[in-house]
Coordinates of C-alpha atoms in Angstrom, one line a residue:
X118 CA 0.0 0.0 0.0
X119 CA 1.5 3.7 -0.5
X120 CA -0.9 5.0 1.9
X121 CA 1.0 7.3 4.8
X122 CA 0.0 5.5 8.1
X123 CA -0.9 7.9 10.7
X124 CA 2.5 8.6 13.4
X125 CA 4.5 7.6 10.4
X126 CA 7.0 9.7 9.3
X127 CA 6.6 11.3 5.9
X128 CA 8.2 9.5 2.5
X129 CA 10.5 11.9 0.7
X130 CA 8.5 12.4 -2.2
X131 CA 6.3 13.8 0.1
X132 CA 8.3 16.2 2.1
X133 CA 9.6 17.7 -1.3
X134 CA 6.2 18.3 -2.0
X135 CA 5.7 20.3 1.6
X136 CA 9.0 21.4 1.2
X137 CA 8.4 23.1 -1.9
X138 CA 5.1 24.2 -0.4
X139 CA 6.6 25.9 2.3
X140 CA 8.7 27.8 0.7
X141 CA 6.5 29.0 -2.2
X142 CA 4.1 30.7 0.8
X143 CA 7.4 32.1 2.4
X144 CA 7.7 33.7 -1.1
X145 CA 4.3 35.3 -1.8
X146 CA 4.1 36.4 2.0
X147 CA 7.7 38.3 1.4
X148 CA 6.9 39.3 -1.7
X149 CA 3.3 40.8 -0.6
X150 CA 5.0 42.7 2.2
X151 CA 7.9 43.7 0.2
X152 CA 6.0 45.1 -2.6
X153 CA 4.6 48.4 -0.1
X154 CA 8.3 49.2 0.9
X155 CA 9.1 49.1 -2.5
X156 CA 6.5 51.5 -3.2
X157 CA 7.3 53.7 -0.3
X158 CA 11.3 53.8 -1.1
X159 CA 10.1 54.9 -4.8
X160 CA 8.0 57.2 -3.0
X161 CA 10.6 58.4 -0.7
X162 CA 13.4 59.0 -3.9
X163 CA 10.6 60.7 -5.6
X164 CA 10.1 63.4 -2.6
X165 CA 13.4 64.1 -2.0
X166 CA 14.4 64.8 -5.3
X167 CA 11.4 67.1 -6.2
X168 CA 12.2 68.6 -2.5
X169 CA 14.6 71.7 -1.4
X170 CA 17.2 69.4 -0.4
X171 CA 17.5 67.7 -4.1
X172 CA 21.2 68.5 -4.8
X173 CA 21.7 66.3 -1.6
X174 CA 20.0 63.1 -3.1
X175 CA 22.1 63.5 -6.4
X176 CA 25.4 64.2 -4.3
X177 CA 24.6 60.5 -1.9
X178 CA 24.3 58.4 -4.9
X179 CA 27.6 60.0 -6.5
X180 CA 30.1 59.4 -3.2
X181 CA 33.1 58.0 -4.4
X182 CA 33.5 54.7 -2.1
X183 CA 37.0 52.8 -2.3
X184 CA 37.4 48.9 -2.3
X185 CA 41.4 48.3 -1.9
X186 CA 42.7 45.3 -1.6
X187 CA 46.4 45.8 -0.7
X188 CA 47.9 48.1 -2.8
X189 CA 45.3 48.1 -5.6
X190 CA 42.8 50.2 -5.0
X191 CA 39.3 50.7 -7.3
X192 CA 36.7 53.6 -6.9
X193 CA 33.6 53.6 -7.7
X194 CA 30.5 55.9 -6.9
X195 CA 27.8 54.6 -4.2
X196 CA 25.7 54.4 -6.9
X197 CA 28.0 51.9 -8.8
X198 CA 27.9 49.7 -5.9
X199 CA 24.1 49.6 -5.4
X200 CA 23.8 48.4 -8.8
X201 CA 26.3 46.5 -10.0
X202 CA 27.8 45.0 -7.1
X203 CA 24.7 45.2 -4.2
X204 CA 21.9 44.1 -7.4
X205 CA 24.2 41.0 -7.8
X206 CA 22.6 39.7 -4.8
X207 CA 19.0 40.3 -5.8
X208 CA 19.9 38.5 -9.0
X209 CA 21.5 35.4 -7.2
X210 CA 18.0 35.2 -5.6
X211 CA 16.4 35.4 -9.2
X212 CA 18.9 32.9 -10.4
X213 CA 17.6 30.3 -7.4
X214 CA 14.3 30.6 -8.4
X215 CA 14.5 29.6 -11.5
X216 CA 16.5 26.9 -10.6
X217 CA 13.9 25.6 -7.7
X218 CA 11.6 26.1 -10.1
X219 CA 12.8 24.4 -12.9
X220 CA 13.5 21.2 -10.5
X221 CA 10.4 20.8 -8.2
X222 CA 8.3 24.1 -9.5
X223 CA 5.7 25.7 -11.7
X224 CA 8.4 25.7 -14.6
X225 CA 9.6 21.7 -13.2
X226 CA 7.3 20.2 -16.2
X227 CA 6.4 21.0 -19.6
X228 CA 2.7 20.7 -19.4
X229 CA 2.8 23.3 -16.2
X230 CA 5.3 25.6 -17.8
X231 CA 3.9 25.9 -21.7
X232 CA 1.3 28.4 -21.2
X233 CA 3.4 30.7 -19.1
X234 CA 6.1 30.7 -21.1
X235 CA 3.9 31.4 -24.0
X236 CA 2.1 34.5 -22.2
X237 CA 5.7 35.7 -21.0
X238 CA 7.3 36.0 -24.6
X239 CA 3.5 37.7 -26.0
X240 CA 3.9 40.1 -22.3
X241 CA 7.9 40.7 -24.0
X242 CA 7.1 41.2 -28.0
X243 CA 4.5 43.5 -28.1
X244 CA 5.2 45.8 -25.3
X245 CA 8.3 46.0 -27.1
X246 CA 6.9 46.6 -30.7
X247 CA 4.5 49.4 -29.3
X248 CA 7.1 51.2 -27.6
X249 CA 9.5 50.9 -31.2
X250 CA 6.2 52.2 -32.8
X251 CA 6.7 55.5 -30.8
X252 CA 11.1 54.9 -30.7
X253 CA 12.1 53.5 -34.1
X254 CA 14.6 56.6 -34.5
X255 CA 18.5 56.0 -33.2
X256 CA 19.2 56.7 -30.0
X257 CA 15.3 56.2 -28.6
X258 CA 15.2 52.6 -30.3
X259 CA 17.6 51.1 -28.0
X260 CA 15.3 51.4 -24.9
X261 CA 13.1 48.5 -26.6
X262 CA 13.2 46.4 -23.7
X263 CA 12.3 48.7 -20.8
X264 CA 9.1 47.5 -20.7
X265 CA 9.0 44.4 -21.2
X266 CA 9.8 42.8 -17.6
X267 CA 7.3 42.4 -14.7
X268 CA 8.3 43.6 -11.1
X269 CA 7.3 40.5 -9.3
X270 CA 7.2 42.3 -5.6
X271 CA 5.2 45.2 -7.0
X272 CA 2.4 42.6 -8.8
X273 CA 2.2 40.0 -5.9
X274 CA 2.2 42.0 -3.5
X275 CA -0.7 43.9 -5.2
X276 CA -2.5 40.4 -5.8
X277 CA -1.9 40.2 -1.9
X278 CA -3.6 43.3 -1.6
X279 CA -7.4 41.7 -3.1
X280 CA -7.2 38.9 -0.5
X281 CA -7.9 35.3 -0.1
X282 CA -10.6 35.1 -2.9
X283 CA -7.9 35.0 -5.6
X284 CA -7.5 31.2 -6.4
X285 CA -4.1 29.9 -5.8
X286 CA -3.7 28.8 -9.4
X287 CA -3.9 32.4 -10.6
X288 CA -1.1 33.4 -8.0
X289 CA 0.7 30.9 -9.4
X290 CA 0.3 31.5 -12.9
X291 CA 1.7 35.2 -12.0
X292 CA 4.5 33.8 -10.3
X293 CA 5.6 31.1 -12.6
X294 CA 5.0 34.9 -15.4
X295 CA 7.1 36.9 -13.4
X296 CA 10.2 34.3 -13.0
X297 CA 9.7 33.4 -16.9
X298 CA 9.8 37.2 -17.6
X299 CA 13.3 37.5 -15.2
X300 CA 14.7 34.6 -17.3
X301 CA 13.9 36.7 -20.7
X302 CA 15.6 39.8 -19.1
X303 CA 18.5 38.6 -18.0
X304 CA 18.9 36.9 -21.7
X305 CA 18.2 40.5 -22.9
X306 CA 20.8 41.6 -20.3
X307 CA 23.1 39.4 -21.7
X308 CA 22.4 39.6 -25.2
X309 CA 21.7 43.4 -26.1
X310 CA 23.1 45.2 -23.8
X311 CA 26.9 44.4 -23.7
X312 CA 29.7 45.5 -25.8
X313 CA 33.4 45.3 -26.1
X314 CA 33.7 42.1 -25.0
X315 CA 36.8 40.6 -23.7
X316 CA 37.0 37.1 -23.3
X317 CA 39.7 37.1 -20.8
X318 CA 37.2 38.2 -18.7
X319 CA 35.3 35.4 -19.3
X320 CA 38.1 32.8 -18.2
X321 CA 38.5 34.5 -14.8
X322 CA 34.7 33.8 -14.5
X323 CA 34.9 30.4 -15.3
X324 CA 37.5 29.6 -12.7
X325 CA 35.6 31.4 -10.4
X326 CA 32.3 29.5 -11.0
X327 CA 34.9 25.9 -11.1
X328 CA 36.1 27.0 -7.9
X329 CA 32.5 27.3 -6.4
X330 CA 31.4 23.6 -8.1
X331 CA 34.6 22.1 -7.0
X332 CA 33.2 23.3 -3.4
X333 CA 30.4 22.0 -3.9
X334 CA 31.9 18.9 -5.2
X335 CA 33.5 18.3 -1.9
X336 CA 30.5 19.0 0.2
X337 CA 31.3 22.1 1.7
X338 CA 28.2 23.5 2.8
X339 CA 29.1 26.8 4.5
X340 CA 28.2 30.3 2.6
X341 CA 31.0 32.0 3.1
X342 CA 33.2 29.7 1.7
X343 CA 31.6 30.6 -1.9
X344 CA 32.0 34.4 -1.3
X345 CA 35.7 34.0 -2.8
X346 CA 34.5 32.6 -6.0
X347 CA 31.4 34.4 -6.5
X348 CA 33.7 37.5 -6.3
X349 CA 36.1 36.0 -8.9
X350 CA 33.0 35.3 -11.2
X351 CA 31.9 39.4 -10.7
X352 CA 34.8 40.4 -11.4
X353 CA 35.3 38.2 -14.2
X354 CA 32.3 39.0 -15.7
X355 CA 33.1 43.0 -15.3
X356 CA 36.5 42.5 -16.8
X357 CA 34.4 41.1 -19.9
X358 CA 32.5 43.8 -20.4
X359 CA 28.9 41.9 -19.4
X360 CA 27.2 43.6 -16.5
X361 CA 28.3 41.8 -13.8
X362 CA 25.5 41.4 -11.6
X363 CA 24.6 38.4 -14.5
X364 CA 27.2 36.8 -11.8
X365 CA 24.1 36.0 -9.5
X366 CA 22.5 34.7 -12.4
X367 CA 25.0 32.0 -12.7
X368 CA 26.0 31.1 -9.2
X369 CA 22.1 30.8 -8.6
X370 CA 21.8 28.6 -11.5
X371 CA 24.5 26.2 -10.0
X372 CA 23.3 26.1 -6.6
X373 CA 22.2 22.5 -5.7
X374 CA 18.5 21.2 -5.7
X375 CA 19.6 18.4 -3.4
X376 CA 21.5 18.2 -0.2
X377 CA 24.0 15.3 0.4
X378 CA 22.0 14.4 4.0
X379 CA 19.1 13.6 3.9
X380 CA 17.4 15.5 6.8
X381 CA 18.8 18.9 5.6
X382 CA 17.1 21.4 3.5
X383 CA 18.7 21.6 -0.3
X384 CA 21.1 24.3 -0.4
X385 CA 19.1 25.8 -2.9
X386 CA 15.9 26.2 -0.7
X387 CA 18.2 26.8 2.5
X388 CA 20.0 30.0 0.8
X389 CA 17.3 31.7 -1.1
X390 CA 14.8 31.6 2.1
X391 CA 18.2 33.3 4.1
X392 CA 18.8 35.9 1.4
X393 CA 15.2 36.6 0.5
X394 CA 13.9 38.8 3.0
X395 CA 16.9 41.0 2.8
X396 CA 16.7 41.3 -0.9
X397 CA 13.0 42.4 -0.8
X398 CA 13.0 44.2 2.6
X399 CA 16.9 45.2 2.0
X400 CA 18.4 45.8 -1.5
X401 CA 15.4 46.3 -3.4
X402 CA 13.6 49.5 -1.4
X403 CA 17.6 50.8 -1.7
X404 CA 17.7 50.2 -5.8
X405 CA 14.2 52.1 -5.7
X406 CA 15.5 55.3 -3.3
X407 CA 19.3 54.9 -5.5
X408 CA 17.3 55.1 -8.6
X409 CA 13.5 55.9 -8.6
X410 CA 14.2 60.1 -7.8
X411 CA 13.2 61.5 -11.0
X412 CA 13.0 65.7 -10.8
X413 CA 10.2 66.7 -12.9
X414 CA 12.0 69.8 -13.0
X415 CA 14.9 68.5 -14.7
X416 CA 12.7 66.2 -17.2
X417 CA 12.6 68.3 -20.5
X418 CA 10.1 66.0 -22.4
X419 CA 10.9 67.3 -25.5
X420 CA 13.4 66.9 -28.9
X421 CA 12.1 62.9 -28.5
X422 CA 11.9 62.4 -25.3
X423 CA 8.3 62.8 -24.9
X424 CA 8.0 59.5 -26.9
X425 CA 10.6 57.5 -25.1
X426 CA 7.8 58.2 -21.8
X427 CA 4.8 57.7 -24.2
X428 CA 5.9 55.1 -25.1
X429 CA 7.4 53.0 -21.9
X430 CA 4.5 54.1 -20.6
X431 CA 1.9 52.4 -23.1
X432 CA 3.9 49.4 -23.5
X433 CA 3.5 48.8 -19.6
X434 CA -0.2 49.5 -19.1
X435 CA -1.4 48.3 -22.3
X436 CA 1.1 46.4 -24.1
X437 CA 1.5 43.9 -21.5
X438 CA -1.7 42.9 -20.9
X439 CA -2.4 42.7 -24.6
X440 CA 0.6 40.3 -25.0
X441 CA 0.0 38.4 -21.9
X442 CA -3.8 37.8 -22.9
X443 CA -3.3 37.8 -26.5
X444 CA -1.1 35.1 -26.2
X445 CA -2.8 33.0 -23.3
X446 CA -5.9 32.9 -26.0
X447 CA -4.4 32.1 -28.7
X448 CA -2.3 29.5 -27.1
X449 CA -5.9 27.8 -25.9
X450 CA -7.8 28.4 -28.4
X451 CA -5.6 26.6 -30.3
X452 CA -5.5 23.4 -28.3
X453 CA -1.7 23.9 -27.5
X454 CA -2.5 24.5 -23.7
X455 CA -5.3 24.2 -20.9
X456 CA -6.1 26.9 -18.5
X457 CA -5.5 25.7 -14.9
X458 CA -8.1 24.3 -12.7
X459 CA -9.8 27.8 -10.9
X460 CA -8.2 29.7 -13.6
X461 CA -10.7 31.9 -15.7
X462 CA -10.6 34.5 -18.3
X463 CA -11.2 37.0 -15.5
X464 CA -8.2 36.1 -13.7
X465 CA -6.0 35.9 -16.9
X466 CA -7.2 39.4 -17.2
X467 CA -5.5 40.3 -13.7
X468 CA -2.7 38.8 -14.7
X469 CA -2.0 40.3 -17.7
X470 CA -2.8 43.6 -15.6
X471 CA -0.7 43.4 -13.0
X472 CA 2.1 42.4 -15.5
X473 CA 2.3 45.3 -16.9
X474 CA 4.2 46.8 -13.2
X475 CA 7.4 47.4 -14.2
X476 CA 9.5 48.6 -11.9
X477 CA 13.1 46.8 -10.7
X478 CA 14.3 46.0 -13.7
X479 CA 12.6 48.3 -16.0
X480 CA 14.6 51.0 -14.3
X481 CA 17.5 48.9 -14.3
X482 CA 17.3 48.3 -17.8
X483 CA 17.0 51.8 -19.0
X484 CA 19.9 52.8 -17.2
X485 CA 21.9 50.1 -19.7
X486 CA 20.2 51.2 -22.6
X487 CA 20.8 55.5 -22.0
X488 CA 24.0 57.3 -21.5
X489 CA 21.7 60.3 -22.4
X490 CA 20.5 62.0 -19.0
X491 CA 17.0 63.4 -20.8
X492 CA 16.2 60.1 -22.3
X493 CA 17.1 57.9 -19.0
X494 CA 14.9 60.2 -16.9
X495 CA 11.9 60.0 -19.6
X496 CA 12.0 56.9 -19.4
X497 CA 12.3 56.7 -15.5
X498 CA 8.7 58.7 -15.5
X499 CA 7.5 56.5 -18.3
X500 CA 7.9 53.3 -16.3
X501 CA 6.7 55.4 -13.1
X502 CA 3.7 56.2 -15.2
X503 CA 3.1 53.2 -16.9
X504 CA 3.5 51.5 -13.7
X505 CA 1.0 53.3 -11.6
X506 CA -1.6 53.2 -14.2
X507 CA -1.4 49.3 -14.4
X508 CA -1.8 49.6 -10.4
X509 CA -4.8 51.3 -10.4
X510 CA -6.3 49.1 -13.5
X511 CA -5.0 45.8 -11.9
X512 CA -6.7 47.0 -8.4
X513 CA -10.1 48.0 -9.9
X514 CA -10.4 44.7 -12.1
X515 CA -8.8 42.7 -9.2
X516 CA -11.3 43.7 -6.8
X517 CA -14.8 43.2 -9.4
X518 CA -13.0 39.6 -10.1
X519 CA -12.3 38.9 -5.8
X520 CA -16.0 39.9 -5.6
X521 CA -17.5 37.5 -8.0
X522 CA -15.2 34.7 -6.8
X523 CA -16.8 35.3 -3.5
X524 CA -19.9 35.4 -4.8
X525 CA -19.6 32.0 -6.5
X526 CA -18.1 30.5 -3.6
X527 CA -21.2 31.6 -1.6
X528 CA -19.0 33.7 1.0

């Protein structure tokens, strides 16, 4: 019989499954929470550098900070280190979830993983060909991809916001969205956004990440033994010229699904529920008050950049629930996937709403794709914009949707 007998202890196949359990509730309660201090930092950046004191928000951010090691010394602005050192960790906790994911997760199986996957790239291509229809010119065209990632703090902690009437499937669907959509950023990242590459770079990253597998290879569970070789892969990856917070992409993608005892947590599971909360509680509301201080003084929506906020802006609030639904339709009215048990047209709606809340790495992207001052601040407001609008849109439909639920339900 594979019945569990009662006072017996649980079969592994089992506490994987309450494992995994666990931790995605951990997730959506951090995230939830999370989401309103990433709204408030934004809010807080926003204040201060509208306010009397905004010479003093521009002057933080641009404090020369020294790392020396021995005689070598390297300088970088505060702002340098928030995001391309500091962001590093917030993407070793993106890289982890995909790999959970991918083993035991929403993205673990084919079947599960199709019609996300499908509704990510539509939420990706025509957010990005609405925004090219406004920025097709040089310069303006290379902020294509701005729009075409979903904050996952800002839209599950919104979903958090309607309550318990929201079936579990459609938080899930969201999720498994969101961490598809970091998967087709970070290619983007990789992809368009990188120049002069030099591959010796690339060989000091690769020793760094055999260092961290040989580790691994030995059994050596500690953290801080990896924080050698994670630096080696940083630095290997800014000596190549690719952004180097793409390191925590990689060290999360090699972090083990399965522990060598059985009664301990997989590494993989054990590290991303430690680094979590300080990611979204931590670095994330910092990245928001390092970055999210646009002056509407200083904007000068004009020569262009009026578009380049027109259309980040549109791409977000309308383009990526068009893509998102678009594609969810046509994908099942095709026969090529099922919608999820609970999972109506209403709450593909949501989703596709609350996709379109940009916000981490829309404003890290467009700070990759513009030197240009003007254009990187329109394009600040534009996601600000776009942003708040699929807020308010994702809130009112949310709510009508959490109603009926609870009216079908009989609550």
């Amino acid at each position: 019989m594979n019945d569990q007998l009662p006072g017996k202890e649980l079969s592994k196949p089992q506490r994987l499954v309450e494992q995994a359990l666990t931790t995605l509730q951990h997730f959506l309660h951090v995230e939830a929470i999370s989401g309103i201090v990433l709204l408030a930092a934004a809010a807080v950046a926003l204040l201060w550098a509208n306010s009397p004191f905004a010479h003093s928000y521009h002057d933080i951010w641009n404090l020369p900070i020294p790392l020396r090691l021995g005689e070598l010394g390297f300088v970088r602005p505060l702002h340098f280190w928030i995001n391309d050192a500091l962001m590093t960790v917030f993407f070793l906790v993106v890289g982890m979830e995909i790999r959970r994911e991918t083993h035991e997760g929403a993205l673990s199986k084919l079947d599960q993983a199709i019609l996300p996957v499908l509704a990510a790239f539509g939420g990706v291509i025509v957010p990005a060909l609405i925004y090219l229809g406004f920025n097709s010119v040089t310069g303006r065209s290379n902020g294509w991809a701005i729009p075409t990632a979903t904050d996952i703090a800002f839209a599950v902690g919104v979903l958090a916001l309607l309550g318990k009437s929201i079936p579990g499937n459609v938080r899930v669907f969201l999720l498994a969205l969101a961490i598809i959509d970091d998967v087709i950023a970070v290619l983007i990242i990789a992809l368009f956004y990188t120049s002069g590459l030099d591959f010796n770079g690339f060989i000091v990253a690769a020793l760094g990440v055999l260092m961290a597998l040989g580790l691994q290879r030995i059994g050596l569970g500690s953290a801080y033994a990896y924080i050698v070789p994670a630096f080696i892969v940083w630095a290997g990856f800014l000596m190549a010229g690719v952004h180097p917070t793409l390191a925590g992409v990689v060290l999360g993608l090699i972090t083990p699904v399965r522990s060598n005892r059985p009664e301990i947590v997989p590494p993989v599971i054990r590290v991303e529920t430690a680094l979590h909360p300080w990611v979204a509680y931590g670095i994330m509301p910092i990245f928001a008050l390092a970055n999210a201080g646009v002056s509407f003084a200083g904007v000068e929506l004009a020569g262009g950049a009026q578009f380049v906020t027109l259309g980040v802006a549109l791409a977000l609030c309308a383009g990526k629930p068009i893509g998102v639904i678009g594609a969810t339709w046509l994908a099942v009215r095709t026969g090529w996937c099922r919608l999820a048990p609970d999972v109506s047209w209403g709450g593909v709606c949501l989703i596709g709403l609350l996709a379109g809340i940009g916000f981490t790495m829309s404003i890290f992207i467009a700070m990759l794709a513009f030197t240009d001052d003007k254009l990187l601040d329109a394009a600040k407001l534009g996601v600000l914009f776009g942003s708040l609008i699929a807020v308010t849109l994702g809130l009112g439909w949310g709510a009508e949707y959490a109603q009926r639920q609870r009216r079908e339900s009989g609550d």
